[in-house]
mmCIF file of C-alpha atoms in Angstrom:
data_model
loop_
_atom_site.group_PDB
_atom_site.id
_atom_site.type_symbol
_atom_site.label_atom_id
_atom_site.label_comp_id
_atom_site.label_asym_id
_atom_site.label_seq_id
_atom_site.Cartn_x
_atom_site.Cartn_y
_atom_site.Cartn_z
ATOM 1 C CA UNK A 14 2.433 38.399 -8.650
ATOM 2 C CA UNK A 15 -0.568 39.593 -6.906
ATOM 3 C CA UNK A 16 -3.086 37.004 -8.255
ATOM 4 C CA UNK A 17 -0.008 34.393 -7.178
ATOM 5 C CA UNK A 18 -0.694 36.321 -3.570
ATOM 6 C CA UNK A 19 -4.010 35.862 -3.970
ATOM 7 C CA UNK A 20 -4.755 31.951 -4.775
ATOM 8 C CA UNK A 21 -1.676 31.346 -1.816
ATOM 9 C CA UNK A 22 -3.886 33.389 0.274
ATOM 10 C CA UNK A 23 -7.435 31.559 -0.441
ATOM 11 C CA UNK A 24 -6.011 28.143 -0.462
ATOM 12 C CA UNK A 25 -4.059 29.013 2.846
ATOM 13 C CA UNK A 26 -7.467 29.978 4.261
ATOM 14 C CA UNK A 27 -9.142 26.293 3.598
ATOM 15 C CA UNK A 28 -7.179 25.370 6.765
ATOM 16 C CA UNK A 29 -9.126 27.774 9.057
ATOM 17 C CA UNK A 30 -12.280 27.137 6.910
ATOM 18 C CA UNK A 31 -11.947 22.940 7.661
ATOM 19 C CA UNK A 32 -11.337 23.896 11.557
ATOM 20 C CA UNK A 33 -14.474 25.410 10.831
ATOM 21 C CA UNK A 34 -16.185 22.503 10.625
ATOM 22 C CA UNK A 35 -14.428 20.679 13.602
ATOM 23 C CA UNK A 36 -17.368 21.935 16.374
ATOM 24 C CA UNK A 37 -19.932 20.190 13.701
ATOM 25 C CA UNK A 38 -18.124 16.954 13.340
ATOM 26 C CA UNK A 39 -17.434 16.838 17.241
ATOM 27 C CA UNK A 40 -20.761 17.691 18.188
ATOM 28 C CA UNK A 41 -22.684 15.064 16.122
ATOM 29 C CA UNK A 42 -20.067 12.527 15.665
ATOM 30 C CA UNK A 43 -17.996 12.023 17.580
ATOM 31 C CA UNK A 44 -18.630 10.262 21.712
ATOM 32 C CA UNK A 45 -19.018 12.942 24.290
ATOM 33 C CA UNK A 46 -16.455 14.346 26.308
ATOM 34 C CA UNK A 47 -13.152 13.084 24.868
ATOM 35 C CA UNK A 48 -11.392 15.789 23.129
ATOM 36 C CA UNK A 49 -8.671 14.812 24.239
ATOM 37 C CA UNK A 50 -9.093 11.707 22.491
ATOM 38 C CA UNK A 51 -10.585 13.431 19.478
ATOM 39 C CA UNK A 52 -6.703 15.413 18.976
ATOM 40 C CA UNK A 53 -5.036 12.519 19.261
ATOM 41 C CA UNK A 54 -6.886 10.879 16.511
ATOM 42 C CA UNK A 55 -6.832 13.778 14.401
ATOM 43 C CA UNK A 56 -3.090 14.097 14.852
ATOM 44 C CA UNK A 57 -1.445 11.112 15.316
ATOM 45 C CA UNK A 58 -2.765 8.554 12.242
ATOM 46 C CA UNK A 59 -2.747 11.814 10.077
ATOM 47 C CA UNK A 60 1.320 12.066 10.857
ATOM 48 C CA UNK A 61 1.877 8.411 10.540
ATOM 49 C CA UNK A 62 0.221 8.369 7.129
ATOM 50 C CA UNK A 63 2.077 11.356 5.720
ATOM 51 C CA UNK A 64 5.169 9.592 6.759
ATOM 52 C CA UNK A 65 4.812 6.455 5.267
ATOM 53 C CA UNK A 66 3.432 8.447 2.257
ATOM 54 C CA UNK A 67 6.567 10.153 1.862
ATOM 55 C CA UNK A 68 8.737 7.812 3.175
ATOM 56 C CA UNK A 69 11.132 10.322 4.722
ATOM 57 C CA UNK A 70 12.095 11.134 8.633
ATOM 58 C CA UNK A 71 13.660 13.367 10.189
ATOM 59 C CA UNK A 72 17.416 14.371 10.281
ATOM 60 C CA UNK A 73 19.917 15.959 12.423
ATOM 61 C CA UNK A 74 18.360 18.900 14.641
ATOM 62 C CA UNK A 75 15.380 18.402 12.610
ATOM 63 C CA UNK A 76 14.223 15.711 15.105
ATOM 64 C CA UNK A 77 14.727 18.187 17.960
ATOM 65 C CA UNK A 78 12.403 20.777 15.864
ATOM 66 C CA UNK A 79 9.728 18.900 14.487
ATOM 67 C CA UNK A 80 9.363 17.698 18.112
ATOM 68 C CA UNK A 81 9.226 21.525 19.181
ATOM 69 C CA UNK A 82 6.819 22.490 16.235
ATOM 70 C CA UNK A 83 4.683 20.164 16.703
ATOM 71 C CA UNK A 84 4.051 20.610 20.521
ATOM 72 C CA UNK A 85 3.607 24.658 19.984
ATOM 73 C CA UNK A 86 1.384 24.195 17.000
ATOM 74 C CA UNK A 87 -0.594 20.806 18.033
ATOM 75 C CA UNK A 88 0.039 18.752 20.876
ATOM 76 C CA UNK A 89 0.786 21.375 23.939
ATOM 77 C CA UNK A 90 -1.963 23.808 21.460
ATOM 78 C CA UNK A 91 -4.834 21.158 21.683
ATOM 79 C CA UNK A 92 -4.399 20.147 25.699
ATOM 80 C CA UNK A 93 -4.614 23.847 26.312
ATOM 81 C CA UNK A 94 -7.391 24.070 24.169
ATOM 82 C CA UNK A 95 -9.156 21.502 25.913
ATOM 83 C CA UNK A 96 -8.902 22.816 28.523
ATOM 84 C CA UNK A 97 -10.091 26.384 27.706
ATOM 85 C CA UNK A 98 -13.528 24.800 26.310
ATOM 86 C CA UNK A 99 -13.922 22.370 30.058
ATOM 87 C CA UNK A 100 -13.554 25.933 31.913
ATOM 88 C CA UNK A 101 -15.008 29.024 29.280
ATOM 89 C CA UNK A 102 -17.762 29.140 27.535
ATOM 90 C CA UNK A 103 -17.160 28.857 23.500
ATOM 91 C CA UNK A 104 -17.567 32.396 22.306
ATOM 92 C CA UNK A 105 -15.069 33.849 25.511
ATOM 93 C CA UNK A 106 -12.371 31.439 24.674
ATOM 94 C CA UNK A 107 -12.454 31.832 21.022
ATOM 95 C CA UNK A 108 -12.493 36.038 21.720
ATOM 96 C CA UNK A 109 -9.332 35.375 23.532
ATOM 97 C CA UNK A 110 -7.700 32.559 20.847
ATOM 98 C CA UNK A 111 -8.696 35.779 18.709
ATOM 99 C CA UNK A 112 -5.377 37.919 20.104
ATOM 100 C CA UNK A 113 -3.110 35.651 17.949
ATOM 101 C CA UNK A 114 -2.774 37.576 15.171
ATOM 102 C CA UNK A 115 -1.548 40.316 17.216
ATOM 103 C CA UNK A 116 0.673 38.153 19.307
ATOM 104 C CA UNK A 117 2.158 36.567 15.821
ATOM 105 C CA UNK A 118 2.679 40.374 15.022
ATOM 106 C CA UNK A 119 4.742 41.148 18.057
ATOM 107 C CA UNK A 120 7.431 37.354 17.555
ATOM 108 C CA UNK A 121 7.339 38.520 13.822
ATOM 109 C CA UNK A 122 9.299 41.711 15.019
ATOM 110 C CA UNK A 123 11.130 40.263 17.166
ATOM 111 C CA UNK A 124 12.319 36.837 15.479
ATOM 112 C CA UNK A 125 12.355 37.980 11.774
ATOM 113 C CA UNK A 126 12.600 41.423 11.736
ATOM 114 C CA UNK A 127 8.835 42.632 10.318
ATOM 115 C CA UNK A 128 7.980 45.939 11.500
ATOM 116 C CA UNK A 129 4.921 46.104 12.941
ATOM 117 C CA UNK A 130 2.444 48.746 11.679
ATOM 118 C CA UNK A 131 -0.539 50.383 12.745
ATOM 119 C CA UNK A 132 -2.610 48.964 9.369
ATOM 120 C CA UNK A 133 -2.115 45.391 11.538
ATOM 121 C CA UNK A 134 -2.509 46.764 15.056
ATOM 122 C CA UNK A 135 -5.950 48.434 14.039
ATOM 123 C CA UNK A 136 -6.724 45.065 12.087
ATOM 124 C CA UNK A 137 -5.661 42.621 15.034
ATOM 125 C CA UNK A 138 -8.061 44.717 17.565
ATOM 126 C CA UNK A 139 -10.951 44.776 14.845
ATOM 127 C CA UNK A 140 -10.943 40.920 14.502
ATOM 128 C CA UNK A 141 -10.319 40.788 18.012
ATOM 129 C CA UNK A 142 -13.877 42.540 18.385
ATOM 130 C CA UNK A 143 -15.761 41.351 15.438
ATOM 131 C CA UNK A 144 -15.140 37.495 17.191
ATOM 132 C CA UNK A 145 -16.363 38.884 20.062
ATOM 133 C CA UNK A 146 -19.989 40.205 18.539
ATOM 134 C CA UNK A 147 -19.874 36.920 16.657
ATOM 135 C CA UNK A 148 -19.767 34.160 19.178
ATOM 136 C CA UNK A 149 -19.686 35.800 22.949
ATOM 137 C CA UNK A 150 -22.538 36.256 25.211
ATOM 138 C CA UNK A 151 -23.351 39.179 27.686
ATOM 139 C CA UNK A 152 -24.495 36.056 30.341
ATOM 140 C CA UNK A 153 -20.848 34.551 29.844
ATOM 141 C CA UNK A 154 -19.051 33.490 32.848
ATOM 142 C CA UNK A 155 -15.078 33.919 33.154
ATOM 143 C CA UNK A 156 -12.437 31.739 34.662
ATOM 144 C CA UNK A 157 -8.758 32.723 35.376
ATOM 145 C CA UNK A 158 -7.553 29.588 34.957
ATOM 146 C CA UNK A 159 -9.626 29.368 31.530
ATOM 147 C CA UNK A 160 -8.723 32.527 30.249
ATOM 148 C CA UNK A 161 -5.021 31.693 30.899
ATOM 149 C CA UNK A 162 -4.988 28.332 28.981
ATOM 150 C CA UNK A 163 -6.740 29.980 26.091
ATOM 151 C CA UNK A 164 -4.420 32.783 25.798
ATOM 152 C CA UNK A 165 -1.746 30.548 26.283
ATOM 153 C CA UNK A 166 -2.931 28.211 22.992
ATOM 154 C CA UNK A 167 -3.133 31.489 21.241
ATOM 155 C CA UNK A 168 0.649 31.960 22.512
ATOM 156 C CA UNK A 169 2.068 28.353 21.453
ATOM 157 C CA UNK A 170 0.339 28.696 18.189
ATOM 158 C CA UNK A 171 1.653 31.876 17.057
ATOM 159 C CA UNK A 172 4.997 31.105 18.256
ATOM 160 C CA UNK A 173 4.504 27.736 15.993
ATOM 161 C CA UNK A 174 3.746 29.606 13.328
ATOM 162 C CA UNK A 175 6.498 32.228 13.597
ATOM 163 C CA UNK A 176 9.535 29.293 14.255
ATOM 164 C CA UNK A 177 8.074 27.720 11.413
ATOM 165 C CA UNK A 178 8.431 30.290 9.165
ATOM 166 C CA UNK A 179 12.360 30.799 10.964
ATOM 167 C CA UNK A 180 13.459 27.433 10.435
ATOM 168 C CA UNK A 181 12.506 26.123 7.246
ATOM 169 C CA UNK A 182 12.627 22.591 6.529
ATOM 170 C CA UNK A 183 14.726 21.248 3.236
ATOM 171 C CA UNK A 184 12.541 18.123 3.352
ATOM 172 C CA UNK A 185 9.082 17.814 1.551
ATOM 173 C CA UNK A 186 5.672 19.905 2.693
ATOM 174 C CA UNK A 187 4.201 16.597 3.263
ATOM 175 C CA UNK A 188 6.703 15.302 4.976
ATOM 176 C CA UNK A 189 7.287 17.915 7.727
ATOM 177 C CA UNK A 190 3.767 18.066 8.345
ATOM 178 C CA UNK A 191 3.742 14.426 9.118
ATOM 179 C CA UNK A 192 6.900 14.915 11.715
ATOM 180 C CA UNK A 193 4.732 17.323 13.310
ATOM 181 C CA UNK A 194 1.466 15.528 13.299
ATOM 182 C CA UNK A 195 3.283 12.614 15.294
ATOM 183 C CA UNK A 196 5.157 14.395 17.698
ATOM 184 C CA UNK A 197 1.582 16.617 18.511
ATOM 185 C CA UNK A 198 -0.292 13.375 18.788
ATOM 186 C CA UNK A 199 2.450 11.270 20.418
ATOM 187 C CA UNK A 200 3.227 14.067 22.736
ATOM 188 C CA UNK A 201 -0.891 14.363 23.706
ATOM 189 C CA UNK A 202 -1.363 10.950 23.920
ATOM 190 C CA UNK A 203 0.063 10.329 27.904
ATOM 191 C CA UNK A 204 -2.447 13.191 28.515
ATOM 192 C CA UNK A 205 -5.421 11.697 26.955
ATOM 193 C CA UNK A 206 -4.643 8.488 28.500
ATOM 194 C CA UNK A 207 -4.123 9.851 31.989
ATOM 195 C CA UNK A 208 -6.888 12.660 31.860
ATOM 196 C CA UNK A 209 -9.991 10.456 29.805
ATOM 197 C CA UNK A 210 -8.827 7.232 30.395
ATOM 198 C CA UNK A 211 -8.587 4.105 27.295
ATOM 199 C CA UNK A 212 -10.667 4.927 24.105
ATOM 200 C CA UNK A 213 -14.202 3.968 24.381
ATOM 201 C CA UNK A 214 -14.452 -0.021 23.727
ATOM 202 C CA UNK A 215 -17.171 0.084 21.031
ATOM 203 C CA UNK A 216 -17.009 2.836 18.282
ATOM 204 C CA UNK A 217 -20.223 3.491 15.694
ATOM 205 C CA UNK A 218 -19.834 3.743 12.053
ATOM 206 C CA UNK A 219 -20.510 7.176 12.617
ATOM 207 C CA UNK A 220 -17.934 7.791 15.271
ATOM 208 C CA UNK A 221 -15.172 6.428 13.092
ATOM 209 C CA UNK A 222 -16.729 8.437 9.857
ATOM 210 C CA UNK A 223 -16.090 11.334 12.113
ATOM 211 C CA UNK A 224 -12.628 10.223 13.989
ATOM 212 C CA UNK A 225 -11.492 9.943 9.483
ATOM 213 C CA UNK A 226 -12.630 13.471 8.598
ATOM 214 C CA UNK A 227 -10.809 14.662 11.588
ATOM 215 C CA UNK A 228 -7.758 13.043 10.668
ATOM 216 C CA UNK A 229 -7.722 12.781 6.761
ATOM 217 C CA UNK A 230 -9.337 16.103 6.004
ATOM 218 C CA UNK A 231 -8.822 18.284 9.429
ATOM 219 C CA UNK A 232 -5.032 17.753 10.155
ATOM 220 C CA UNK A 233 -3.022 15.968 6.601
ATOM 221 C CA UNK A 234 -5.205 18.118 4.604
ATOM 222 C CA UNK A 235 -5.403 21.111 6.596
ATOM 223 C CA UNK A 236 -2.562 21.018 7.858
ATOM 224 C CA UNK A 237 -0.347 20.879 5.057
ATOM 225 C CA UNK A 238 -2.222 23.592 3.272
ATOM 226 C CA UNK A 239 -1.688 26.002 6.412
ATOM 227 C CA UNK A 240 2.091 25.459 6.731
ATOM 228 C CA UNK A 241 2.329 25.669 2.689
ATOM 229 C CA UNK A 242 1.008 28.801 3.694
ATOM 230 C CA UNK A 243 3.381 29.558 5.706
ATOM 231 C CA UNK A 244 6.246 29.362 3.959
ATOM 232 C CA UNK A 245 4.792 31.350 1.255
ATOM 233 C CA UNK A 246 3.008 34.414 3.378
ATOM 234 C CA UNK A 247 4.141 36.348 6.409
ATOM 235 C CA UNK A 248 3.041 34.646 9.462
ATOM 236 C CA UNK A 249 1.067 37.385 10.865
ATOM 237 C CA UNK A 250 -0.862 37.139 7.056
ATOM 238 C CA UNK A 251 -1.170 33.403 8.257
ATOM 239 C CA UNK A 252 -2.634 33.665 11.613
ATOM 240 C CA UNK A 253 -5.151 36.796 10.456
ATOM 241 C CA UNK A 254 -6.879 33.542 8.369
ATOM 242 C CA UNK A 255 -7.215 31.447 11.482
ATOM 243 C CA UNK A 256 -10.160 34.248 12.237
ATOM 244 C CA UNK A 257 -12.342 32.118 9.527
ATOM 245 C CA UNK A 258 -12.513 29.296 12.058
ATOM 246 C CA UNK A 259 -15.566 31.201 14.075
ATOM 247 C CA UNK A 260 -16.826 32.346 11.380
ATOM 248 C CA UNK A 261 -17.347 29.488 9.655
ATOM 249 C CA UNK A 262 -18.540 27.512 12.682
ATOM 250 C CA UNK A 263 -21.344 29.926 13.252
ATOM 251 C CA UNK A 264 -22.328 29.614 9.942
ATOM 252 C CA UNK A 265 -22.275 26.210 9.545
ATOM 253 C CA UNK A 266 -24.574 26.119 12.989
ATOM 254 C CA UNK A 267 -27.226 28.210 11.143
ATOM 255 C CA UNK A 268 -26.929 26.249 8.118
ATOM 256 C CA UNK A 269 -27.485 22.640 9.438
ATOM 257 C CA UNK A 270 -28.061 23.016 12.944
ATOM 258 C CA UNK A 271 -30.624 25.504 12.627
ATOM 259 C CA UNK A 272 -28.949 27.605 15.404
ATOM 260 C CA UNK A 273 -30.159 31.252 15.571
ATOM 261 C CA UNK A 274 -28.266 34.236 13.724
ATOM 262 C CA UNK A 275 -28.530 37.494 15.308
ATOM 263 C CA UNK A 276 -27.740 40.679 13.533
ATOM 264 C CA UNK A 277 -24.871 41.189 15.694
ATOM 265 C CA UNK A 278 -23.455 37.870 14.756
ATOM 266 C CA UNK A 279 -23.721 38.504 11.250
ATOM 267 C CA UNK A 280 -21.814 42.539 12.198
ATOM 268 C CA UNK A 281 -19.430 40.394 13.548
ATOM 269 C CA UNK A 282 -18.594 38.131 11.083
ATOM 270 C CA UNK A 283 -18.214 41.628 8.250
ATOM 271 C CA UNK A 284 -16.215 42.898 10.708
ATOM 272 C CA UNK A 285 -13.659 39.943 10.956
ATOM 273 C CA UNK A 286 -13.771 39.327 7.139
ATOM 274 C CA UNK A 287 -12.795 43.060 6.896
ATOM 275 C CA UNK A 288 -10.123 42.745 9.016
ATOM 276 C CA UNK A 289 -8.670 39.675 7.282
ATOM 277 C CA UNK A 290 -9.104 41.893 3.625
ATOM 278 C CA UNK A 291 -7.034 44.345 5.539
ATOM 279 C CA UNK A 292 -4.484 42.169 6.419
ATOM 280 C CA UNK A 293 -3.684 40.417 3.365
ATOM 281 C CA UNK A 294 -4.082 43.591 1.585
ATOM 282 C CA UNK A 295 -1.119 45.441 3.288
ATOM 283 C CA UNK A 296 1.863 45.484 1.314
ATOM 284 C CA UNK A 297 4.771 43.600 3.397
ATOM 285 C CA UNK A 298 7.546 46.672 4.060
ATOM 286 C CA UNK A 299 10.119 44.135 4.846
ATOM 287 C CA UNK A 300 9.788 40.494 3.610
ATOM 288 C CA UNK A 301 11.437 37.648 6.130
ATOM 289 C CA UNK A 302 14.069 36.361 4.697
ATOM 290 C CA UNK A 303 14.993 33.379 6.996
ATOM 291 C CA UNK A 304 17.463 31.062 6.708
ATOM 292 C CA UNK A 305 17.135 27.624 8.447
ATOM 293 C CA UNK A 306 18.910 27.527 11.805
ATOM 294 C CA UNK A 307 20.163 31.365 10.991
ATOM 295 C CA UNK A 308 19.072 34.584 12.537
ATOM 296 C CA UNK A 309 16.587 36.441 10.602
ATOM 297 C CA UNK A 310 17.448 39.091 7.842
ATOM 298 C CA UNK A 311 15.869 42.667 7.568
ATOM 299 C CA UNK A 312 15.750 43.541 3.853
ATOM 300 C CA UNK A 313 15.108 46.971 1.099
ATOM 301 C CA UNK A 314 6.683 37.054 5.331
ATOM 302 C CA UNK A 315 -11.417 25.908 19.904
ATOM 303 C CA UNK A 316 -12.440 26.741 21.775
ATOM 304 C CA UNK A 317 -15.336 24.214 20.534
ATOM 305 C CA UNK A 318 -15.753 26.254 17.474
ATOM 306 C CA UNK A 319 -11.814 27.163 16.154
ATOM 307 C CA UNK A 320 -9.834 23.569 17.338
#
């Protein structure tokens, strides 16, 4: 049972690890300054393709609830996003995204009925400050309005991931995640349009290599491996993972962008992986038990560098 725990967890945390890699592809990929665009793209062909893939749509109140899932966990999550990387710098926005865990902690307590323990308090503030040694700066400048859109994406999210672990879908992985892939994208895509204006009229080979990897690899691939996740783990287990997203975008700088790797950075980045150990080490004192559309049951579950 606990090596079944185990390979849930790790393949759970190649979400975080491909969102990772989203600062890389955006930086030398993709046309500059259209993020906006860039979620769209990510989202919306990603959804389609899982949906003609499994061939299956929504039904009942599950069109009202893929529509809600997939604004909390991608479309309104990526405009605020955006707009915490225009107004923060990188490492204060992804500090803040950081709180989610703890926020996910609090809805788990109150929607399913997890108590919330000190093991995950103590955890939530040490990831909290190992993002901060990792990716802020003492030079960093702050913004209220940033700082509010980049605690709100770490709201939406966690509330995402928390309703999605409260109403479980009878239909296919593959397919939900495609319901809420299009109703993210389709639901950004007035806001692209309005804030960036119409795509850019000529796209290089290398802007469409990176525009696939977001889609293919970063949201059907991604994505369905983070809500397999879950369904299977508790969601505050789930959003402790999302904490690899910084750390593998740092890395991944210092690998092939040659960026610089202080000692701090690399403090940081022990202290967030302990924190995750911690996290997915704690043994669950009352598994959620949810029922879709019922109440739970308590019973004797980018900034530039984390989009």
């Amino acid at each position: 049972m606990l090596r079944n725990r185990l390979a849930i967890v790790l393949i759970t945390a190649l979400a975080p690890a491909i969102w990772g890699s989203t600062y890389l592809v955006t930086t030398e990929l993709l046309p500059p300054g259209r993020p906006l665009l860039a979620g769209v793209l990510r989202a919306l062909p990603a959804g389609l393709l899982l949906i003609a893939f499994t061939r299956r749509l929504p039904k009942g109140e599950w069109w009202w609830r893929s529509l809600v899932l997939g604004a909390l966990n991608i479309g309104v999550f990526f405009a605020l996003l955006f707009v915490a990387a225009y107004r923060l710098p990188g490492g204060v926005a992804a500090t803040v995204g950081a709180v989610q865990p703890l926020i996910a902690a609090g809805l788990s307590a109150a929607l399913l009925g997890d108590r919330l323990s000190a093991r995950t308090l103590l955890s939530g503030i040490a990831g909290v400050a190992g993002v901060s040694l990792l990716v802020l700066r003492s030079n960093a400048e702050l913004d209220a309005l940033g700082i509010a859109a980049a605690l709100g994406g770490a709201v939406v999210m966690a509330t995402g991931v928390v309703l999605s672990k409260r109403w479980t879908s009878p239909a296919p992985l593959l397919a939900t995640t495609g319901w809420q892939l299009t109703a993210g994208g389709l639901l950004l895509l007035p806001v692209a349009l309005l804030v960036e204006g119409p795509p850019p009229s000529h796209l290089t080979g290398a802007n469409l290599l990176g525009y696939g990897y977001l889609s293919l690899i970063g949201a059907a691939v991604a994505y369905a491996l983070w809500f397999r996740g879950i369904r299977a783990l508790p969601p505050t287990s789930v959003t402790f993972l999302g904490l690899l997203s910084p750390v593998v975008a740092t890395a991944l700088g210092w690998l092939v962008l040659g960026q610089d790797l202080a000692p701090v950075q690399a403090l940081g980045a022990l202290i967030v992986l302990g924190s995750l150990v911690a996290a997915q080490t704690q043994r669950p004192r009352t598994p959620s038990k949810v029922v879709a559309g019922a109440p739970a049951t308590t019973a004797a579950v980018r900034t530039r560098q984390s989009a």
